[in-house]
Coordinates of N, CA and C in Angstrom, one line a residue:
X29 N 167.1 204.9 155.3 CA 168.3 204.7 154.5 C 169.3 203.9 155.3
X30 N 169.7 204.3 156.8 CA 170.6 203.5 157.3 C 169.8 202.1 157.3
X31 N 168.7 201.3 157.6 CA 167.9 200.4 157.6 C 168.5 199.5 156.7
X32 N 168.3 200.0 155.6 CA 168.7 199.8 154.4 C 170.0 199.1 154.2
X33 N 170.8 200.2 154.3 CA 172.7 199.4 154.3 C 172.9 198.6 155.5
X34 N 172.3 198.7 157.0 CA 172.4 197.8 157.4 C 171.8 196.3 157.0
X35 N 171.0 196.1 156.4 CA 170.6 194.9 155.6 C 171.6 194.8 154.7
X36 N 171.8 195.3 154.1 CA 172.5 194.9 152.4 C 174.5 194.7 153.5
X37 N 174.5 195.2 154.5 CA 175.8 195.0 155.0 C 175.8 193.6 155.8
X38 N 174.6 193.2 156.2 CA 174.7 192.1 157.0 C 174.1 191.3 155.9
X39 N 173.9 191.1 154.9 CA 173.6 190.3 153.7 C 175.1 189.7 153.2
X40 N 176.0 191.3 153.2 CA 177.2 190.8 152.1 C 178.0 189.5 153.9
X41 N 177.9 189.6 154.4 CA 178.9 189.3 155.6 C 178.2 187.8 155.8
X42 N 177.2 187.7 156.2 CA 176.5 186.2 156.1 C 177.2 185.5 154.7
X43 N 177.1 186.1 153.7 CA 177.7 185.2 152.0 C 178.8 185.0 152.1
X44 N 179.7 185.9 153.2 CA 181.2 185.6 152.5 C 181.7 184.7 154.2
X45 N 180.8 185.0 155.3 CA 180.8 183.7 156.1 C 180.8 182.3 155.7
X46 N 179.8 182.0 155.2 CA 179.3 180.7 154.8 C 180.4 180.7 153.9
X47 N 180.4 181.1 152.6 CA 181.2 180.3 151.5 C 182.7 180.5 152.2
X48 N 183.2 180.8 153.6 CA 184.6 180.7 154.1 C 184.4 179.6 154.7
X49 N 183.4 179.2 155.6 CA 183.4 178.2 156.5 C 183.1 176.8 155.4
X50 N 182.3 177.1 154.2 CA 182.6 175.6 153.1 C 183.5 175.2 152.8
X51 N 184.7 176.4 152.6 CA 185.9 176.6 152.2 C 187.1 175.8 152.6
X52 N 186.8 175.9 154.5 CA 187.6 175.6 155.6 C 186.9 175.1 156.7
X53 N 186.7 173.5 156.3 CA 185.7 173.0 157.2 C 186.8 173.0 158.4
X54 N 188.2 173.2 158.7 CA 188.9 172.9 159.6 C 188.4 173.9 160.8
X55 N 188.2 175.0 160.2 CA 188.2 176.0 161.5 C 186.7 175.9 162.0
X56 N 185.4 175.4 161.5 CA 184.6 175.0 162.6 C 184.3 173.9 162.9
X57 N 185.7 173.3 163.1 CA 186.1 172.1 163.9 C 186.4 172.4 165.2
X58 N 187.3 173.6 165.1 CA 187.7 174.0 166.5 C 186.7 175.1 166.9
X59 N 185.7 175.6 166.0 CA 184.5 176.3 166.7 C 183.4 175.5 167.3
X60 N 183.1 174.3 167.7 CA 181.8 173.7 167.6 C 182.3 172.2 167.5
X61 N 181.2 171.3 168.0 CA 181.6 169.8 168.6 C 180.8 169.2 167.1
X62 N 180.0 169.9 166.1 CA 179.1 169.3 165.2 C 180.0 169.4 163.6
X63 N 181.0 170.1 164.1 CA 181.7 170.2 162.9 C 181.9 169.6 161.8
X64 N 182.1 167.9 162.0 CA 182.5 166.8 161.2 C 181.1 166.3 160.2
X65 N 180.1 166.4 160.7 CA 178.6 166.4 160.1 C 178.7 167.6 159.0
X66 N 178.9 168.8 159.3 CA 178.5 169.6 158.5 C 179.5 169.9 157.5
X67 N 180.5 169.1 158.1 CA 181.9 168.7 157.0 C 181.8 168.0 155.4
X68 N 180.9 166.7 156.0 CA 181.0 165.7 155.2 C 179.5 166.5 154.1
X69 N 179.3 167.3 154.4 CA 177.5 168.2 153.5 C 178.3 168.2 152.5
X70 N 176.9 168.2 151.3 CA 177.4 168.8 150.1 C 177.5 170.0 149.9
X71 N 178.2 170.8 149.5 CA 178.3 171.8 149.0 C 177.0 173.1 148.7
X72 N 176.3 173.8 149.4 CA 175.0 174.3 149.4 C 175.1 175.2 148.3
X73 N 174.6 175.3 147.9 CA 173.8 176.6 146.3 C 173.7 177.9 146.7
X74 N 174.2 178.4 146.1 CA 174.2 179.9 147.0 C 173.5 180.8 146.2
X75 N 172.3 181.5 147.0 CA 171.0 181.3 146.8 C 170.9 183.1 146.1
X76 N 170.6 183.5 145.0 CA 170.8 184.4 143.8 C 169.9 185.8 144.3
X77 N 169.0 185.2 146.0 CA 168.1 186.2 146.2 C 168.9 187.3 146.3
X78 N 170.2 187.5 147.4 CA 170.5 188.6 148.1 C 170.6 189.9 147.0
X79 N 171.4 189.0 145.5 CA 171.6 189.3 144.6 C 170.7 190.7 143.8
X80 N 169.6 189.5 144.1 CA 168.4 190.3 143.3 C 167.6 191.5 144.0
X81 N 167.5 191.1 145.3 CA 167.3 192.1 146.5 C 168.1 193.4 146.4
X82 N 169.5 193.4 146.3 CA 170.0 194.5 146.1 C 170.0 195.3 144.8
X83 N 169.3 194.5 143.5 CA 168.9 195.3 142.3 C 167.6 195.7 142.5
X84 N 166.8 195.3 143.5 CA 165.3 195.7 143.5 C 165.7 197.1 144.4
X85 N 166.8 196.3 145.6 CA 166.4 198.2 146.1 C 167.2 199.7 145.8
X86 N 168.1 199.2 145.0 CA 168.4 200.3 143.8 C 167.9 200.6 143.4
X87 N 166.9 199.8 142.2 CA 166.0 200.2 141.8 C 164.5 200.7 141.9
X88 N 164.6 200.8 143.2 CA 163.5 201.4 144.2 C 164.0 202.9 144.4
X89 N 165.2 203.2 144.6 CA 166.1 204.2 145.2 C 166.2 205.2 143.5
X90 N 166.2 204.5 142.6 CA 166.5 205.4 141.5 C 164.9 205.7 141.1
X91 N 164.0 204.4 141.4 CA 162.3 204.9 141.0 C 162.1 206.1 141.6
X92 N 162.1 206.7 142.8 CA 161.7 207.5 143.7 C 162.7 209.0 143.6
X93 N 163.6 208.5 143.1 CA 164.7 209.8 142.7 C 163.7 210.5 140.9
X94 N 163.6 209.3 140.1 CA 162.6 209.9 139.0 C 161.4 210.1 139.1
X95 N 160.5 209.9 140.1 CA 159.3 210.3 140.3 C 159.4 211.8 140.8
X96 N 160.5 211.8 142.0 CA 160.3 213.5 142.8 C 161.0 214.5 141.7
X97 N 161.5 213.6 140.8 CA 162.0 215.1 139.8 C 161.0 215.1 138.5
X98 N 160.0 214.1 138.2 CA 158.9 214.3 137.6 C 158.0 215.2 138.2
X99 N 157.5 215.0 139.4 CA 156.6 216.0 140.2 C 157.4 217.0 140.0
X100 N 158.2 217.0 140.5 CA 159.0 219.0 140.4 C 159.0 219.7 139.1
X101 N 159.0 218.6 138.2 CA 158.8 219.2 136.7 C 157.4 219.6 136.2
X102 N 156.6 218.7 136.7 CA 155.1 219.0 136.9 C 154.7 220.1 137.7
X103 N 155.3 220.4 138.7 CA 154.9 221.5 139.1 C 155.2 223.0 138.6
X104 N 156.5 222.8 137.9 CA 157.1 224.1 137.6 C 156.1 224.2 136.2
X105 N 155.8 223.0 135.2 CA 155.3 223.0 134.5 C 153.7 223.7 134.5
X106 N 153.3 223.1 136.0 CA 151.4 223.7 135.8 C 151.9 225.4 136.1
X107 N 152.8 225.9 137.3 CA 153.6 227.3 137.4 C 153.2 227.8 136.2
X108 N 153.9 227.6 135.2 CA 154.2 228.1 133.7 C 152.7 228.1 133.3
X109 N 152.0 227.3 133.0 CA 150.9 227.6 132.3 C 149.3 228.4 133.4
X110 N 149.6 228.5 134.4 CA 149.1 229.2 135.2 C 149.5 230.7 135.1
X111 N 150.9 230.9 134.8 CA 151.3 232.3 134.3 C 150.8 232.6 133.2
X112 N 151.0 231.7 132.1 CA 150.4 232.0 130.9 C 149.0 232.2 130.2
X113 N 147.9 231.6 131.1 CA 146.6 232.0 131.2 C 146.3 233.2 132.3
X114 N 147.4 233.6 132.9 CA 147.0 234.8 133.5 C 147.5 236.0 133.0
X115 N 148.8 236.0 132.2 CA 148.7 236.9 131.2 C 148.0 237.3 129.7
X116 N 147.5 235.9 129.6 CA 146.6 236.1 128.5 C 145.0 236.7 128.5
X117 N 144.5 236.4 129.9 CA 143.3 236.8 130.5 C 143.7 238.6 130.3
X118 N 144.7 239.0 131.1 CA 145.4 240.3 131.4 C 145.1 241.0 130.2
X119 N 145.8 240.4 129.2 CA 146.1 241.5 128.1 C 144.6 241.5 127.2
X120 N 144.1 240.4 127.7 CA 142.6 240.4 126.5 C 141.7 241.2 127.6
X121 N 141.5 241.2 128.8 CA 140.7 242.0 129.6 C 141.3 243.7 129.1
X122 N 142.1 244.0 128.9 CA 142.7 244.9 128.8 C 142.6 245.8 127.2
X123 N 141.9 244.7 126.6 CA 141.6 244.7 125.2 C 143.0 245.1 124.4
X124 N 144.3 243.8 124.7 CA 145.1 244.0 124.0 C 145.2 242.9 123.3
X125 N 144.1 242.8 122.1 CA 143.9 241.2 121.9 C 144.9 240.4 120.8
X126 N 145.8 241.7 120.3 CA 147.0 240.9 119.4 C 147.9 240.8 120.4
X127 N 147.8 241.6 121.3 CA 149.1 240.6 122.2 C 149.1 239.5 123.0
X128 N 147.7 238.8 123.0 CA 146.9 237.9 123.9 C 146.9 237.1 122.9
X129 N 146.9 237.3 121.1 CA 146.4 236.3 120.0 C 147.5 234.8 120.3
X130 N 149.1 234.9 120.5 CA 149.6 233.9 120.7 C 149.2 233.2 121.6
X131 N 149.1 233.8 123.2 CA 149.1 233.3 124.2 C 147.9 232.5 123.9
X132 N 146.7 233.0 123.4 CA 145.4 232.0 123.3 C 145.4 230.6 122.1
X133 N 146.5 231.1 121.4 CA 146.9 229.8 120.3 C 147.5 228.3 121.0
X134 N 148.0 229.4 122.2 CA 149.3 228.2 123.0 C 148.4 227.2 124.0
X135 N 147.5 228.6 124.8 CA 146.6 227.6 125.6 C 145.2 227.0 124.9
X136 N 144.5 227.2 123.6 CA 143.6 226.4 122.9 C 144.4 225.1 122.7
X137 N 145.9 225.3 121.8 CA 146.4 223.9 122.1 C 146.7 223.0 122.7
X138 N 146.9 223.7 124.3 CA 147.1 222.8 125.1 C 145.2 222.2 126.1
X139 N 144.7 223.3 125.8 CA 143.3 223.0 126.0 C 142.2 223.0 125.4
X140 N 142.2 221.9 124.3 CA 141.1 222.3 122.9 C 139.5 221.8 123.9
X141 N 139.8 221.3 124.6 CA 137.9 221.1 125.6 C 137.5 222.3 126.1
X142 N 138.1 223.6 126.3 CA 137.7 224.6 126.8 C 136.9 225.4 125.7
X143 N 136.0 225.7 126.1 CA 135.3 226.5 124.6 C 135.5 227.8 124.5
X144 N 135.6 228.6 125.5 CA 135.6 229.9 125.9 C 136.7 230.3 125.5
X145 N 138.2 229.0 125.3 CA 139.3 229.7 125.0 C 139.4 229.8 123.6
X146 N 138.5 229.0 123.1 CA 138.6 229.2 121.7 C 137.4 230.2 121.3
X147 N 136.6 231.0 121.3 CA 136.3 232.3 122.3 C 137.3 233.5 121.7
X148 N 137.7 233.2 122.7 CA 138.4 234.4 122.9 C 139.6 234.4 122.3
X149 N 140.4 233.1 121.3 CA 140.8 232.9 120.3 C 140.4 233.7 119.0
X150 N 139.5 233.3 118.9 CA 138.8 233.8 117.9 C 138.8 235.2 118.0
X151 N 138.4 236.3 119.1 CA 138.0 237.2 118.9 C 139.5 237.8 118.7
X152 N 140.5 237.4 119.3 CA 141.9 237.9 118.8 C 142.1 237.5 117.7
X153 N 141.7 236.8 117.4 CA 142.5 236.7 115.7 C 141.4 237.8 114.6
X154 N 140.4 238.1 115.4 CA 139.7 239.3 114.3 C 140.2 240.5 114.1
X155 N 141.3 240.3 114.9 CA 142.0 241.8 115.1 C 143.2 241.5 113.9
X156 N 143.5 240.7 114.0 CA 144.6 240.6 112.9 C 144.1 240.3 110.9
X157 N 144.7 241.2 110.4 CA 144.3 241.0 108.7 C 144.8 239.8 108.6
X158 N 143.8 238.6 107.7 CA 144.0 237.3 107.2 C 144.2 236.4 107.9
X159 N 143.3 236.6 109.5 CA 143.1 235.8 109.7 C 141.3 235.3 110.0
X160 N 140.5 235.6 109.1 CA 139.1 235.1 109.4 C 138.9 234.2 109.4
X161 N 139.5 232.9 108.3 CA 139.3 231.8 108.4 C 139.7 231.3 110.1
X162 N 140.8 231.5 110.6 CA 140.8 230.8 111.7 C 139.9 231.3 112.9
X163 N 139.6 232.4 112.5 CA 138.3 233.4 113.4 C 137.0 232.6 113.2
X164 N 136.6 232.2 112.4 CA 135.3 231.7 111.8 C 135.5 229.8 112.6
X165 N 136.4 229.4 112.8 CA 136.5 228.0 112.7 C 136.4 228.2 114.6
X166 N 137.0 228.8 115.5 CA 137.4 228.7 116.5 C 135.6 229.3 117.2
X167 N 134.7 230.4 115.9 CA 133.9 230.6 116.8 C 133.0 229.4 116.5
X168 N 132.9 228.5 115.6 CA 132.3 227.1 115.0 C 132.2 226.9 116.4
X169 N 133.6 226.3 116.8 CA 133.9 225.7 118.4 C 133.6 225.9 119.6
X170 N 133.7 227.2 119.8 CA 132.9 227.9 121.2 C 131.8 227.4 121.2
X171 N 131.3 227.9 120.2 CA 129.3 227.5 120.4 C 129.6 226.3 120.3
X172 N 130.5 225.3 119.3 CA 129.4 223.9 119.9 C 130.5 223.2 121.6
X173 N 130.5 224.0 122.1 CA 131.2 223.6 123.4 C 130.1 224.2 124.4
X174 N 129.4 225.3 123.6 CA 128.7 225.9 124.4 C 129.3 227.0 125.5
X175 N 130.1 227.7 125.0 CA 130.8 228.9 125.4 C 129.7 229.9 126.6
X176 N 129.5 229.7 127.6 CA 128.8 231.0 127.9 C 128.6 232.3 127.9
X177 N 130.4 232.5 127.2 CA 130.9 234.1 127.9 C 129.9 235.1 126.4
X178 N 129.7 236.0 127.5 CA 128.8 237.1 126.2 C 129.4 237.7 125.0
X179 N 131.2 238.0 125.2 CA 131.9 238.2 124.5 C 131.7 237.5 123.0
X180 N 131.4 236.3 123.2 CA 131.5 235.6 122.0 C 130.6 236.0 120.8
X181 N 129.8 236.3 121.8 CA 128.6 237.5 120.4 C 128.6 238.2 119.9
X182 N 130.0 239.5 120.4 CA 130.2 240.3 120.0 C 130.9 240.0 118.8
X183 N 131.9 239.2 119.1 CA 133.0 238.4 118.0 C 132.4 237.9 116.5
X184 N 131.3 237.0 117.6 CA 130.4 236.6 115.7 C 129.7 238.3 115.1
X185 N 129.4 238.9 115.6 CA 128.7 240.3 115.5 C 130.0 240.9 114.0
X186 N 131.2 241.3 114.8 CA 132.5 241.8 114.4 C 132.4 240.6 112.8
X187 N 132.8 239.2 113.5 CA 132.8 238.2 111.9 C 131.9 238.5 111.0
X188 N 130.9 239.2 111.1 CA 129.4 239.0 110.3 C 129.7 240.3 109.1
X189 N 130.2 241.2 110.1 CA 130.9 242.7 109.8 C 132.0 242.2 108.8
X190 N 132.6 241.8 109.1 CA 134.1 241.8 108.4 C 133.7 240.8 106.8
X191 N 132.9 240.1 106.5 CA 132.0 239.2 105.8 C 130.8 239.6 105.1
X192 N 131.0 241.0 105.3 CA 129.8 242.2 104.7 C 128.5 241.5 104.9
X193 N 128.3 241.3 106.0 CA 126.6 240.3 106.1 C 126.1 241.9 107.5
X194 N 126.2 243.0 107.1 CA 125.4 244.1 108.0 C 124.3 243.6 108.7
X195 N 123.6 243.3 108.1 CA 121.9 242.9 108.4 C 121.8 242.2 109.8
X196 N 123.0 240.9 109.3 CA 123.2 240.2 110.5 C 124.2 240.4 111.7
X197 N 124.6 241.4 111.3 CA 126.0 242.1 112.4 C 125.0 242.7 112.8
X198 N 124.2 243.6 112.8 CA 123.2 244.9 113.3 C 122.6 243.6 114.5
X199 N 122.3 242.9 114.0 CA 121.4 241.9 115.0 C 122.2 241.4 116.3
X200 N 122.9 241.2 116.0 CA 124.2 240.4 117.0 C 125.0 241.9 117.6
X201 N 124.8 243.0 117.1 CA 125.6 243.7 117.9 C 124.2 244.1 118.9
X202 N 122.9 244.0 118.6 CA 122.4 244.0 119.7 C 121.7 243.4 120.6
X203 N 122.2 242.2 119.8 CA 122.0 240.6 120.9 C 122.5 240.6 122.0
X204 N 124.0 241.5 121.8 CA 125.3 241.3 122.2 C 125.3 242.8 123.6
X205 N 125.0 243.7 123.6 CA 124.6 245.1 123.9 C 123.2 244.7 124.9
X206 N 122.3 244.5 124.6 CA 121.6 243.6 125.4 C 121.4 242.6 126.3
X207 N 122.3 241.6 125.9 CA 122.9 240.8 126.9 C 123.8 241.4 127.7
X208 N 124.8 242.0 127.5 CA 125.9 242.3 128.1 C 125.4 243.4 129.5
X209 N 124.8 243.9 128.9 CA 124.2 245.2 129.5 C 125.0 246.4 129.7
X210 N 125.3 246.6 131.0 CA 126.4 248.1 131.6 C 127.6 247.7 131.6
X211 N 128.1 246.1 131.7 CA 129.5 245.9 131.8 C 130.5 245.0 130.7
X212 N 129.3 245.9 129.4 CA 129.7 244.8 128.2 C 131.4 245.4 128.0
X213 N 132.0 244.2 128.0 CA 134.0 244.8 127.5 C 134.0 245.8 126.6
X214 N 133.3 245.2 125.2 CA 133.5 245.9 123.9 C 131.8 246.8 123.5
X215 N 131.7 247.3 124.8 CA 130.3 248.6 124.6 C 130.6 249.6 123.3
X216 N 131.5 249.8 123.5 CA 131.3 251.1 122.4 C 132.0 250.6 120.9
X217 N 132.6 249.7 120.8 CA 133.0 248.7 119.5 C 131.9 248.3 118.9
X218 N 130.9 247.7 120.4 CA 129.3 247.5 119.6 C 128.3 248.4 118.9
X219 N 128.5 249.6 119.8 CA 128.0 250.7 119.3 C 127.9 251.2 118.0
X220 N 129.5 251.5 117.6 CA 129.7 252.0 116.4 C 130.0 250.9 115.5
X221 N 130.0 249.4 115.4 CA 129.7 248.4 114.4 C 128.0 248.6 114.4
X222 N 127.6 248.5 115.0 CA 126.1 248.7 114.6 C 125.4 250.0 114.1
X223 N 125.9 250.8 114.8 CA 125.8 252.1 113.5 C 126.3 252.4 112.1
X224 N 127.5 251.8 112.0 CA 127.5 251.4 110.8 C 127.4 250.4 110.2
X225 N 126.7 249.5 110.4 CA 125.7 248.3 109.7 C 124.3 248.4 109.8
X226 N 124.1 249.8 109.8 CA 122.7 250.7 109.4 C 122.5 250.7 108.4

């Protein structure tokens, strides 16, 4: 920064030299024996760079002031959505899936490539009355993203149930029970949907 003003200070003082000494050819008469030559010159053009130089490095000085308060916003911004996928994980691990239903709305939208979140979208919105249509459309998505998580079977299992298709709930709740094995989340949700779609 001092680098800096010392250029732009020895820029302004060279411009207002010269255009004094054009000014007053007398006094570098008595500075110098060449005076009278440089007397009779035309008049020199006074050259628009210093000019432009000092708008470039302002405008260098203000780029770099809006980039580091971009990144800081970017960071407080990934902050935020790092909180927000870890309270939504929280409350759905926790099987509190209407209080997770927003949080999964906010990050599907901000991340529709993720399949699993639309997943686990889905399976929160099975929890809420009138919402199947958007249950049915988000588990469309998982699978064709190719979701791995096991959960998602249980969810179509639950859809199949809520859609009076038993026959095919019974099957998926033990697609689902099977797969999952000892550490399935919703073990005993599978249990008793499948006993009652006996």
């Amino acid at each position: 920064m001092v680098v800096v003003a010392a250029k732009v200070i020895a820029a302004l003082l060279r411009k207002r030299l010269r255009s004094f000494l054009l000014k007053n050819p007398a006094v570098l008469a008595q500075l110098c024996a060449c005076a009278p030559q440089f007397a009779v010159m035309p008049r020199a053009r006074v050259s628009k760079l210093p000019q432009r130089g000092l708008f470039l490095r302002r405008f260098g000085v203000l780029l770099c002031v809006v980039l580091s308060c971009l990144t800081t916003a970017n960071a407080q911004n990934q902050q935020g959505l790092d909180e927000l996928r870890a309270r939504a994980e929280e409350a759905y691990e926790a099987g509190r899936l209407l209080d997770a239903l927003a949080d999964y709305e906010r990050l599907v939208s901000l991340f529709p490539e993720e399949g699993c979140l639309h997943g686990r979208l889905a399976g929160c919105a099975l929890r809420e009355p009138g919402r199947l249509t958007l249950a049915r459309r988000h588990l469309r998505i998982a699978i064709k993203f190719g979701c791995s998580e096991v959960d998602v079977e249980f969810h179509r299992a639950r859809l199949a149930q809520l859609e009076y298709d038993f026959e095919r709930a019974r099957d998926l709740y033990a697609a689902y029970l099977a797969a999952a094995g000892k550490k399935a989340r919703f073990k005993e949700e599978a249990r008793v949907g499948s006993s009652m779609c006996s």
